[in-house]
């Protein structure tokens, strides 16, 4: 599936930014520590010298990633910003309006819109378990990838009828941006609006944070790059919001337009090219801190078995310096992390809590306080804790890992 041109502007001006080598798929947890990883794929980013979009040019087939992925449902993770986003979308749709969500997952956001009085809500979802969960809430869901779903909707005369199309944490997964925006244009009424919510990669670039990178995210957006993509496809921002969610999130409600001006990039080429060295420096410093802690008698753990943790462990080669990964989801406990083969435990699993321990917090910023308090409540021995995820200053966080 190797692409030699930019998926946004289609120029053949791609240059390699960083190569993490062969990496496992983050959600392919293993039943046994001796099991081989079922799929290993090169994880490398290229940057378009023309439009600035950072992207994976050889993505994994989406069919392999999403149709049997049962470890990430919307209601499993706190989304404090979702209420404000739902207010914004509901106000744009009006009580008599209709909203379609692409990648509706278990119907969490559609349910919020329904609670706010939106007249008609429905979704598109490729994962059968997530779709079933949404349907169990009484929501209408068209199952399948976007192209399949649009074909089904077209056959039922349901194209061009929506006031708002929503795509929350979806656009970064889309391999063919042209097909996505063609579908959105076909789904919307002539005066309809598009609401997108995406991870903002600018902070990770500045800090040398690789936790925002994983195989499902094939495009990495900054504000100006996203605005440029919207403009190319006939949309102009009407409302913008930024949130400290999942490393930094940018949300935009956009209206159709025929005269959008593509903004100039604010992330410079030099800033992007400095990213690999920052990642290398951070990884070296983190390994040194973990080694010193273990030498001083500390147990070392990473809290959170999500995709961000998987990339940090494997890309920065932390596996030999960690005892285990701790996670609150029973579905993951008792399994093993892909790549590193580290065991996934519950915090209350019987680990010796009277021994000094250091925890790397591989959770989103909005969960760090909850997790930190839980660890302090359970662990009786001396503790060290530090965040490994943006939007925190991850290099400054290393100061918390002194023996």
Coordinates of C-alpha atoms in Angstrom, one line a residue:
X1 CA 0.0 0.0 0.0
X2 CA 3.1 2.2 -0.4
X3 CA 2.2 5.7 -1.6
X4 CA 4.8 7.9 -3.4
X5 CA 2.8 11.2 -3.3
X6 CA 1.3 13.2 -0.5
X7 CA -2.2 12.1 0.4
X8 CA -3.3 15.7 0.8
X9 CA -1.8 17.8 -2.0
X10 CA -0.7 14.9 -4.2
X11 CA 2.7 16.3 -4.9
X12 CA 5.6 13.9 -5.1
X13 CA 7.6 15.8 -2.6
X14 CA 7.8 13.4 0.4
X15 CA 10.9 13.1 2.5
X16 CA 11.5 10.6 5.4
X17 CA 11.2 12.3 8.7
X18 CA 11.7 9.4 11.2
X19 CA 11.9 5.6 11.0
X20 CA 11.1 3.6 14.1
X21 CA 11.8 0.3 12.3
X22 CA 9.4 -2.7 12.4
X23 CA 6.8 -2.3 15.1
X24 CA 3.8 -4.5 16.3
X25 CA 0.2 -3.4 16.0
X26 CA -0.6 -1.7 19.3
X27 CA -3.9 -3.5 20.0
X28 CA -2.6 -7.0 19.2
X29 CA -2.3 -8.1 22.8
X30 CA -0.8 -11.5 23.3
X31 CA -2.3 -14.4 25.2
X32 CA 1.2 -15.7 26.3
X33 CA 4.6 -14.0 26.7
X34 CA 6.1 -16.4 24.3
X35 CA 3.6 -15.8 21.5
X36 CA 4.9 -14.1 18.3
X37 CA 3.4 -10.8 17.3
X38 CA 0.8 -11.7 14.6
X39 CA 1.6 -8.6 12.5
X40 CA 4.8 -6.4 12.4
X41 CA 4.9 -3.4 10.1
X42 CA 7.4 -0.6 9.5
X43 CA 6.5 2.5 11.4
X44 CA 8.0 5.5 9.6
X45 CA 6.8 9.0 9.0
X46 CA 7.4 11.1 5.9
X47 CA 6.8 14.9 5.5
X48 CA 5.5 16.6 2.5
X49 CA 7.8 19.4 1.6
X50 CA 5.0 21.3 -0.2
X51 CA 2.0 21.3 2.2
X52 CA 3.8 20.1 5.4
X53 CA 1.6 17.1 6.2
X54 CA 3.4 14.4 8.1
X55 CA 2.1 11.0 7.2
X56 CA 2.6 7.2 7.0
X57 CA 3.1 6.4 3.3
X58 CA 2.8 2.6 3.7
X59 CA -0.2 2.2 6.0
X60 CA -1.6 -1.2 7.1
X61 CA -4.8 -2.3 5.3
X62 CA -7.7 -0.7 7.4
X63 CA -9.6 -4.0 7.1
X64 CA -6.9 -5.6 9.3
X65 CA -7.0 -2.8 11.9
X66 CA -10.6 -1.9 12.5
X67 CA -13.0 -4.8 11.9
X68 CA -11.8 -6.9 14.8
X69 CA -10.5 -4.3 17.2
X70 CA -12.3 -4.7 20.5
X71 CA -10.2 -2.8 23.1
X72 CA -11.2 0.8 22.5
X73 CA -14.8 1.9 23.0
X74 CA -15.7 5.5 23.5
X75 CA -17.4 5.0 26.9
X76 CA -14.3 3.4 28.3
X77 CA -12.3 6.6 28.5
X78 CA -13.3 10.0 30.0
X79 CA -13.9 12.7 27.4
X80 CA -14.5 15.9 29.4
X81 CA -14.5 18.0 26.2
X82 CA -17.2 15.9 24.6
X83 CA -20.0 17.8 26.4
X84 CA -18.9 21.1 24.9
X85 CA -18.5 19.6 21.5
X86 CA -22.0 18.1 21.7
X87 CA -23.4 21.5 22.6
X88 CA -21.7 23.1 19.6
X89 CA -22.9 20.4 17.1
X90 CA -26.4 20.4 18.5
X91 CA -26.7 24.1 18.2
X92 CA -25.6 23.9 14.6
X93 CA -28.1 21.1 13.8
X94 CA -31.2 22.5 15.5
X95 CA -33.9 20.4 17.0
X96 CA -35.3 19.6 13.6
X97 CA -32.0 18.8 12.1
X98 CA -30.1 15.6 11.4
X99 CA -26.5 14.5 12.2
X100 CA -24.5 11.6 10.9
X101 CA -21.3 10.6 12.7
X102 CA -18.5 8.8 10.7
X103 CA -16.9 6.3 13.1
X104 CA -19.6 6.5 15.7
X105 CA -18.0 3.7 17.8
X106 CA -20.4 2.7 20.6
X107 CA -22.7 5.6 20.1
X108 CA -21.3 7.7 22.9
X109 CA -21.4 11.1 21.1
X110 CA -24.6 10.4 19.2
X111 CA -26.2 9.7 22.5
X112 CA -25.1 13.1 23.8
X113 CA -26.6 14.8 20.7
X114 CA -29.9 12.9 21.2
X115 CA -30.0 14.1 24.8
X116 CA -29.6 17.6 23.5
X117 CA -32.7 17.3 21.4
X118 CA -31.2 16.8 17.9
X119 CA -34.1 15.5 15.8
X120 CA -32.3 12.7 14.0
X121 CA -28.9 11.1 14.7
X122 CA -27.3 8.1 13.0
X123 CA -23.8 6.7 12.5
X124 CA -21.4 4.7 10.4
X125 CA -19.1 2.2 12.1
X126 CA -16.9 -0.6 10.7
X127 CA -16.3 -2.5 14.0
X128 CA -19.2 -5.0 14.6
X129 CA -18.9 -5.0 18.4
X130 CA -18.9 -1.2 18.6
X131 CA -21.8 -1.0 16.1
X132 CA -23.8 -3.5 18.1
X133 CA -23.2 -1.5 21.3
X134 CA -24.5 1.6 19.6
X135 CA -27.5 -0.2 18.2
X136 CA -28.3 -1.5 21.7
X137 CA -28.8 2.1 22.7
X138 CA -31.5 2.4 20.0
X139 CA -29.2 4.2 17.5
X140 CA -29.3 3.7 13.8
X141 CA -25.9 2.5 12.5
X142 CA -24.8 1.6 9.0
X143 CA -22.0 -1.0 9.3
X144 CA -18.9 -1.0 7.2
X145 CA -16.1 1.2 6.0
X146 CA -17.0 4.6 4.8
X147 CA -17.3 3.7 1.1
X148 CA -19.4 0.6 1.9
X149 CA -21.7 2.6 4.2
X150 CA -22.2 5.4 1.7
X151 CA -23.2 2.9 -1.0
X152 CA -25.8 1.5 1.4
X153 CA -27.0 4.9 2.4
X154 CA -27.2 5.9 -1.3
X155 CA -29.3 2.8 -2.1
X156 CA -31.7 3.9 0.6
X157 CA -31.9 7.5 -0.6
X158 CA -30.1 8.9 2.4
X159 CA -27.4 11.0 0.8
X160 CA -27.5 14.8 0.9
X161 CA -29.8 15.0 3.8
X162 CA -27.6 15.8 6.8
X163 CA -27.2 19.1 8.5
X164 CA -23.9 18.1 10.2
X165 CA -21.4 15.3 9.5
X166 CA -19.3 14.6 12.5
X167 CA -15.8 12.9 12.5
X168 CA -14.3 12.8 16.0
X169 CA -10.8 11.3 16.2
X170 CA -11.4 9.8 12.7
X171 CA -9.6 11.9 10.1
X172 CA -6.1 10.9 11.3
X173 CA -7.1 7.3 10.4
X174 CA -8.2 8.0 6.9
X175 CA -5.9 6.8 4.1
X176 CA -7.7 8.4 1.2
X177 CA -8.6 12.0 2.2
X178 CA -10.1 12.7 -1.2
X179 CA -12.6 9.9 -0.8
X180 CA -13.4 11.0 2.7
X181 CA -14.2 14.6 1.7
X182 CA -16.1 13.4 -1.4
X183 CA -18.3 11.3 0.9
X184 CA -18.8 14.2 3.3
X185 CA -19.9 16.5 0.5
X186 CA -22.3 13.9 -0.8
X187 CA -23.8 13.3 2.7
X188 CA -24.4 17.0 3.6
X189 CA -27.2 19.3 2.6
X190 CA -26.0 22.2 0.5
X191 CA -25.8 24.4 3.6
X192 CA -24.5 21.6 5.8
X193 CA -21.5 21.7 8.1
X194 CA -18.6 19.4 8.9
X195 CA -17.4 18.9 12.5
X196 CA -13.9 17.4 12.9
X197 CA -12.0 16.6 16.1
X198 CA -8.4 15.5 15.6
X199 CA -5.2 15.0 17.6
X200 CA -3.0 18.1 17.3
X201 CA 0.6 17.0 16.6
X202 CA 2.3 20.4 17.0
X203 CA 3.0 19.9 20.7
X204 CA 4.5 16.5 20.1
X205 CA 6.7 17.9 17.4
X206 CA 8.0 20.6 19.7
X207 CA 8.8 18.2 22.5
X208 CA 10.1 15.2 20.7
X209 CA 7.1 13.1 21.9
X210 CA 6.6 9.8 20.0
X211 CA 3.7 8.7 22.1
X212 CA 1.3 10.3 19.6
X213 CA 2.5 8.1 16.8
X214 CA 1.0 4.7 16.0
X215 CA 0.1 2.7 13.0
X216 CA -3.6 3.6 13.0
X217 CA -2.8 7.3 12.7
X218 CA -1.7 7.7 9.1
X219 CA -1.8 11.5 9.1
X220 CA -0.4 14.0 11.7
X221 CA -2.1 17.4 11.7
X222 CA -1.3 20.8 13.0
X223 CA -3.9 23.6 13.0
X224 CA -2.7 25.2 9.8
X225 CA -2.2 21.9 7.9
X226 CA -5.8 20.9 8.8
X227 CA -7.1 24.3 7.7
X228 CA -5.3 23.9 4.4
X229 CA -6.8 20.5 3.9
X230 CA -10.3 21.8 4.7
X231 CA -9.8 24.7 2.3
X232 CA -8.7 22.4 -0.6
X233 CA -12.0 20.5 -0.1
X234 CA -14.3 23.5 0.1
X235 CA -14.6 24.1 3.8
X236 CA -13.8 27.1 5.9
X237 CA -13.7 27.2 9.7
X238 CA -16.7 28.7 11.5
X239 CA -15.7 27.7 15.1
X240 CA -12.4 26.4 16.5
X241 CA -11.7 24.9 19.9
X242 CA -8.6 23.4 21.5
X243 CA -8.6 20.8 24.3
X244 CA -6.0 19.1 26.5
X245 CA -7.3 15.7 25.6
X246 CA -5.2 12.8 24.4
X247 CA -2.1 14.8 23.9
X248 CA -3.8 17.9 22.6
X249 CA -7.0 18.0 20.5
X250 CA -8.2 20.5 17.9
X251 CA -11.9 20.7 17.0
X252 CA -13.3 22.7 14.1
X253 CA -16.9 23.3 12.9
X254 CA -16.6 24.1 9.2
X255 CA -19.0 25.5 6.6
X256 CA -19.0 25.0 2.9
X257 CA -17.3 27.7 0.9
X258 CA -15.9 28.2 -2.6
X259 CA -13.4 30.9 -1.8
X260 CA -11.2 29.5 1.1
X261 CA -7.6 30.7 1.2
X262 CA -5.1 28.0 2.1
X263 CA -3.1 29.3 5.1
X264 CA 0.6 29.5 5.4
X265 CA 2.4 26.9 7.4
X266 CA 3.5 27.9 10.9
X267 CA 5.4 24.7 11.6
X268 CA 8.7 25.3 9.9
X269 CA 10.7 22.8 8.0
X270 CA 13.5 23.2 10.5
X271 CA 11.2 22.6 13.4
X272 CA 10.0 19.4 11.8
X273 CA 13.5 18.2 10.9
X274 CA 14.6 18.7 14.6
X275 CA 12.0 16.2 15.7
X276 CA 14.0 12.9 15.3
X277 CA 16.9 14.3 17.3
X278 CA 14.5 15.3 20.1
X279 CA 13.0 11.8 20.2
X280 CA 16.4 10.2 20.3
X281 CA 17.6 12.5 23.1
X282 CA 14.4 11.9 25.2
X283 CA 14.6 8.2 24.7
X284 CA 18.3 8.1 25.9
X285 CA 17.5 10.2 28.9
X286 CA 14.5 8.1 29.9
X287 CA 16.4 4.9 29.6
X288 CA 19.2 6.3 31.8
X289 CA 16.7 7.3 34.5
X290 CA 15.0 3.9 34.5
X291 CA 18.4 2.2 34.7
X292 CA 19.4 4.3 37.7
X293 CA 16.1 3.6 39.5
X294 CA 16.5 -0.1 39.0
X295 CA 20.1 0.1 40.3
X296 CA 18.7 1.9 43.4
X297 CA 16.3 -1.0 44.0
X298 CA 13.1 0.5 42.5
X299 CA 10.6 -1.7 40.7
X300 CA 9.6 0.0 37.4
X301 CA 6.2 0.0 35.8
X302 CA 4.3 1.7 33.0
X303 CA 0.7 2.6 33.8
X304 CA -1.6 2.3 30.8
X305 CA -1.6 -0.4 28.1
X306 CA -2.9 1.8 25.3
X307 CA -1.5 2.6 21.9
X308 CA 0.6 5.5 23.2
X309 CA 2.4 3.3 25.7
X310 CA 3.0 0.6 23.1
X311 CA 4.8 3.0 20.9
X312 CA 6.9 4.5 23.7
X313 CA 7.9 1.1 25.0
X314 CA 8.9 -0.4 21.7
X315 CA 10.2 2.7 19.8
X316 CA 12.3 3.8 22.7
X317 CA 13.4 0.3 23.6
X318 CA 12.2 0.4 27.2
X319 CA 11.1 -3.2 27.5
X320 CA 14.2 -4.5 29.3
X321 CA 14.0 -1.7 31.9
X322 CA 10.3 -2.3 32.9
X323 CA 8.9 -5.0 35.2
X324 CA 5.3 -4.9 33.8
X325 CA 2.5 -2.7 32.5
X326 CA -0.4 -1.9 34.7
X327 CA -3.9 -1.3 33.3
X328 CA -7.4 -0.9 34.7
X329 CA -9.2 -2.7 31.9
X330 CA -10.1 -6.3 32.7
X331 CA -10.0 -7.1 29.0
X332 CA -6.3 -6.4 28.9
X333 CA -5.2 -7.8 32.3
X334 CA -3.5 -11.2 32.1
X335 CA -2.4 -10.5 28.5
X336 CA 1.0 -9.4 27.3
X337 CA 2.1 -6.2 25.4
X338 CA 2.9 -6.6 21.7
X339 CA 6.6 -6.3 20.9
X340 CA 8.0 -6.1 24.4
X341 CA 6.0 -9.1 25.8
X342 CA 5.6 -7.3 29.1
X343 CA 2.8 -8.7 31.3
X344 CA -0.3 -6.5 31.8
X345 CA -1.4 -6.5 35.4
X346 CA -4.0 -4.9 37.6
X347 CA -2.6 -2.5 40.2
X348 CA -4.0 -4.8 42.9
X349 CA -2.5 -7.9 41.4
X350 CA -0.3 -8.7 44.4
X351 CA 2.9 -6.9 43.3
X352 CA 5.1 -6.1 46.4
X353 CA 3.7 -2.7 47.2
X354 CA 6.2 -2.4 50.1
X355 CA 9.1 -2.0 47.6
X356 CA 10.1 1.3 46.1
X357 CA 8.5 1.7 42.7
X358 CA 8.6 4.1 39.7
X359 CA 5.6 4.5 37.4
X360 CA 5.6 6.0 34.0
X361 CA 2.2 7.4 33.4
X362 CA 1.1 6.4 29.9
X363 CA -2.4 7.8 30.3
X364 CA -4.0 10.9 28.9
X365 CA -3.5 14.1 30.8
X366 CA -7.2 14.2 31.9
X367 CA -6.7 10.8 33.7
X368 CA -3.3 11.5 35.4
X369 CA -4.7 12.9 38.6
X370 CA -7.0 9.9 39.0
X371 CA -4.3 7.4 38.3
X372 CA -1.7 9.1 40.5
X373 CA -4.1 9.1 43.5
X374 CA -4.9 5.5 42.9
X375 CA -1.2 4.5 42.9
X376 CA -0.5 6.5 46.0
X377 CA -3.5 5.0 47.8
X378 CA -2.4 1.4 47.0
X379 CA 1.4 1.7 47.2
X380 CA 3.0 2.0 50.7
X381 CA 6.7 2.3 49.7
X382 CA 8.5 5.3 48.2
X383 CA 7.1 6.3 44.8
X384 CA 8.3 8.1 41.7
X385 CA 5.8 9.0 39.0
X386 CA 6.3 10.9 35.7
X387 CA 4.2 11.5 32.6
X388 CA 5.5 10.3 29.3
X389 CA 2.7 11.9 27.1
X390 CA 2.1 15.3 25.8
X391 CA 0.8 17.9 26.3
X392 CA 3.1 17.7 29.4
X393 CA 6.7 18.8 29.0
X394 CA 8.0 15.2 28.9
X395 CA 11.7 16.1 29.2
X396 CA 11.1 18.2 32.3
X397 CA 9.0 15.3 33.7
X398 CA 12.2 13.2 33.9
X399 CA 13.3 15.3 36.9
X400 CA 10.7 13.4 38.8
X401 CA 12.5 10.1 38.2
X402 CA 15.5 10.6 40.5
X403 CA 16.3 7.6 42.8

